[in-house]
Tab-separated table of C-alpha atoms in Angstrom:
chain	number	residue	atom	x	y	z
A	40	MET	CA	14.252	141.792	52.541
A	41	SER	CA	12.887	138.705	53.590
A	42	THR	CA	9.338	138.507	55.513
A	43	GLY	CA	9.026	134.822	55.998
A	44	THR	CA	8.012	133.617	59.387
A	45	ASP	CA	10.888	133.042	61.862
A	46	CYS	CA	10.322	131.084	64.986
A	47	ARG	CA	11.846	134.030	67.175
A	48	VAL	CA	8.933	136.187	66.511
A	49	GLY	CA	6.763	136.612	69.734
A	50	LEU	CA	9.685	135.377	72.000
A	51	GLU	CA	9.425	137.149	75.239
A	52	VAL	CA	11.482	137.195	78.248
A	53	ALA	CA	10.507	137.434	81.862
A	54	PRO	CA	9.648	141.193	82.784
A	55	TRP	CA	12.310	143.118	84.698
A	56	SER	CA	11.913	146.046	87.171
A	57	TYR	CA	14.052	149.210	87.862
A	58	GLN	CA	14.111	151.163	91.106
A	59	VAL	CA	14.484	154.867	89.792
A	60	GLY	CA	16.721	156.784	91.831
A	61	ARG	CA	17.107	160.545	92.145
A	62	GLU	CA	20.779	160.939	91.470
A	63	LYS	CA	20.463	158.716	88.408
A	64	ILE	CA	17.909	161.089	86.985
A	65	ARG	CA	20.006	164.162	87.845
A	66	GLU	CA	22.911	162.407	86.149
A	67	PHE	CA	20.942	161.601	82.967
A	68	ALA	CA	19.506	164.981	82.900
A	69	ARG	CA	22.717	166.696	83.281
A	70	VAL	CA	24.432	164.643	80.525
A	71	LEU	CA	21.418	165.678	78.142
A	72	GLY	CA	21.844	169.314	79.214
A	73	HIS	CA	18.406	169.637	80.644
A	74	ARG	CA	18.461	172.693	83.037
A	75	GLU	CA	14.917	172.603	84.309
A	76	ALA	CA	14.725	172.501	88.030
A	77	TRP	CA	12.084	169.754	88.348
A	78	TYR	CA	14.908	167.384	87.132
A	79	TYR	CA	17.029	167.934	90.247
A	80	ASP	CA	15.160	169.603	92.851
A	81	PRO	CA	12.589	167.742	94.608
A	82	GLU	CA	10.563	171.037	95.828
A	83	ALA	CA	10.627	172.213	92.147
A	84	ALA	CA	9.325	169.133	90.952
A	85	ARG	CA	6.453	169.138	93.451
A	86	ALA	CA	5.762	172.860	92.500
A	87	ALA	CA	5.480	171.823	88.993
A	88	GLY	CA	2.856	168.948	89.892
A	89	PHE	CA	5.196	165.953	90.161
A	90	ARG	CA	5.465	163.397	93.046
A	91	ASP	CA	9.400	163.960	93.158
A	92	VAL	CA	12.246	164.705	90.718
A	93	VAL	CA	10.884	163.734	87.413
A	94	ALA	CA	12.961	161.819	84.690
A	95	PRO	CA	13.176	163.051	81.315
A	96	PRO	CA	11.147	161.260	78.808
A	97	MET	CA	14.175	159.186	77.211
A	98	PHE	CA	15.195	157.914	80.555
A	99	ALA	CA	13.201	155.045	79.222
A	100	VAL	CA	16.181	153.719	77.645
A	101	VAL	CA	17.598	153.358	81.327
A	102	TYR	CA	14.763	151.500	82.779
A	103	GLY	CA	14.256	149.644	79.425
A	104	ARG	CA	18.001	148.679	79.920
A	105	TRP	CA	18.366	149.119	76.080
A	106	MET	CA	16.539	145.722	75.651
A	107	GLU	CA	19.371	143.913	77.004
A	108	PRO	CA	17.397	141.089	78.776
A	109	LEU	CA	15.708	140.267	75.427
A	110	ILE	CA	18.893	140.845	73.091
A	111	MET	CA	21.136	138.311	75.214
A	112	GLU	CA	18.543	135.803	75.312
A	113	PRO	CA	20.273	132.709	73.821
A	114	ALA	CA	17.046	131.565	71.892
A	115	LEU	CA	17.370	134.931	69.888
A	116	GLY	CA	20.864	134.142	68.696
A	117	VAL	CA	22.129	137.415	68.554
A	118	ASP	CA	26.000	137.941	68.480
A	119	TYR	CA	26.014	141.008	70.552
A	120	ARG	CA	29.730	141.751	69.198
A	121	ARG	CA	28.016	142.278	65.824
A	122	MET	CA	24.953	143.971	66.708
A	123	LEU	CA	24.326	147.714	65.711
A	124	HIS	CA	21.564	149.910	67.015
A	125	GLY	CA	19.130	150.570	64.021
A	126	ALA	CA	16.458	152.895	65.315
A	127	GLN	CA	14.042	153.325	68.369
A	128	GLU	CA	11.043	155.248	69.085
A	129	PHE	CA	8.866	155.811	72.072
A	130	SER	CA	5.309	156.836	73.091
A	131	PHE	CA	5.192	158.017	76.503
A	132	GLY	CA	2.579	157.858	79.389
A	133	ALA	CA	2.676	158.532	83.012
A	134	PRO	CA	5.788	160.664	84.244
A	135	VAL	CA	8.696	158.511	85.992
A	136	CYS	CA	9.705	160.077	89.263
A	137	SER	CA	12.519	159.239	91.835
A	138	GLY	CA	11.229	156.356	94.073
A	139	ASP	CA	9.103	154.530	91.246
A	140	VAL	CA	9.483	151.171	90.098
A	141	VAL	CA	9.113	150.743	86.639
A	142	THR	CA	8.489	147.028	85.363
A	143	THR	CA	9.342	146.387	81.478
A	144	THR	CA	8.164	143.564	79.408
A	145	ALA	CA	9.660	142.990	75.840
A	146	ARG	CA	8.966	140.872	72.953
A	147	VAL	CA	10.538	139.985	69.283
A	148	ASP	CA	7.992	141.559	66.911
A	149	GLY	CA	9.889	140.646	63.437
A	150	VAL	CA	12.997	139.212	62.222
A	151	SER	CA	14.001	139.848	58.431
A	152	ARG	CA	17.215	139.538	56.588
A	153	LYS	CA	18.766	141.716	53.699
A	154	LYS	CA	22.074	140.173	52.324
A	155	ASP	CA	24.257	139.526	55.285
A	156	LEU	CA	22.008	141.767	57.700
A	157	THR	CA	19.614	140.488	60.229
A	158	PHE	CA	17.061	143.090	61.321
A	159	PHE	CA	15.301	142.460	64.710
A	160	VAL	CA	12.116	144.489	65.460
A	161	LEU	CA	11.611	144.448	69.416
A	162	SER	CA	9.006	146.194	71.365
A	163	SER	CA	8.851	147.034	75.178
A	164	VAL	CA	6.028	147.978	77.376
A	165	SER	CA	7.172	149.592	80.755
A	166	LEU	CA	4.400	150.496	83.884
A	167	VAL	CA	5.047	152.514	86.466
A	168	GLN	CA	3.793	150.968	89.868
A	169	SER	CA	2.049	153.153	92.065
A	170	GLY	CA	-0.363	152.850	95.289
A	171	SER	CA	-3.467	152.614	92.932
A	172	GLY	CA	-1.747	149.905	90.498
A	173	ALA	CA	0.096	150.431	87.407
A	174	ALA	CA	0.089	152.995	84.773
A	175	LEU	CA	1.871	153.018	81.299
A	176	ALA	CA	5.191	154.684	81.465
A	177	SER	CA	6.111	154.046	78.050
A	178	GLU	CA	6.157	151.843	74.879
A	179	GLY	CA	8.937	151.376	72.644
A	180	ARG	CA	9.946	150.009	69.323
A	181	TRP	CA	13.501	149.293	68.895
A	182	THR	CA	15.399	147.982	65.593
A	183	MET	CA	18.580	146.251	66.068
A	184	ILE	CA	20.633	145.146	63.223
A	185	VAL	CA	23.204	141.959	63.224
A	186	ARG	CA	26.049	141.839	60.666
A	187	GLY	CA	27.102	138.343	59.367
A	188	GLY	CA	27.462	135.914	61.903
A	189	ARG	CA	25.513	132.812	62.645
A	190	GLU	CA	21.933	134.033	61.418
């Protein structure tokens, strides 16, 4: 795999924000098969120590928007129709609850090629806003693979 410097490494896009809603958390938890009451009931969530209905940790893909603002950036040059999801990993911080606003920043950490595949390694940092400032909600590392195309 090529490890040469690529001018797209370091590319960032403007941060984006996501308003977390109770029903979206409930839908996400239901699809994943979570049955814990704190994902559905505000009183159960408060009894468990959360501010409101809490999002499952992998809700990070929702407020992170699957990195779409970065992937769709014209300067990155990704043909979205040829893109495959390669991998993702997260580390989690503060819980995200209904009513929170999560702001995400993203950047390109690496670009490499192997045969007719281009590998994009992207990173994200998501902060949950609160009355006392912002706390880390999650950090993500995403690998996207683009087949052939104009790379």
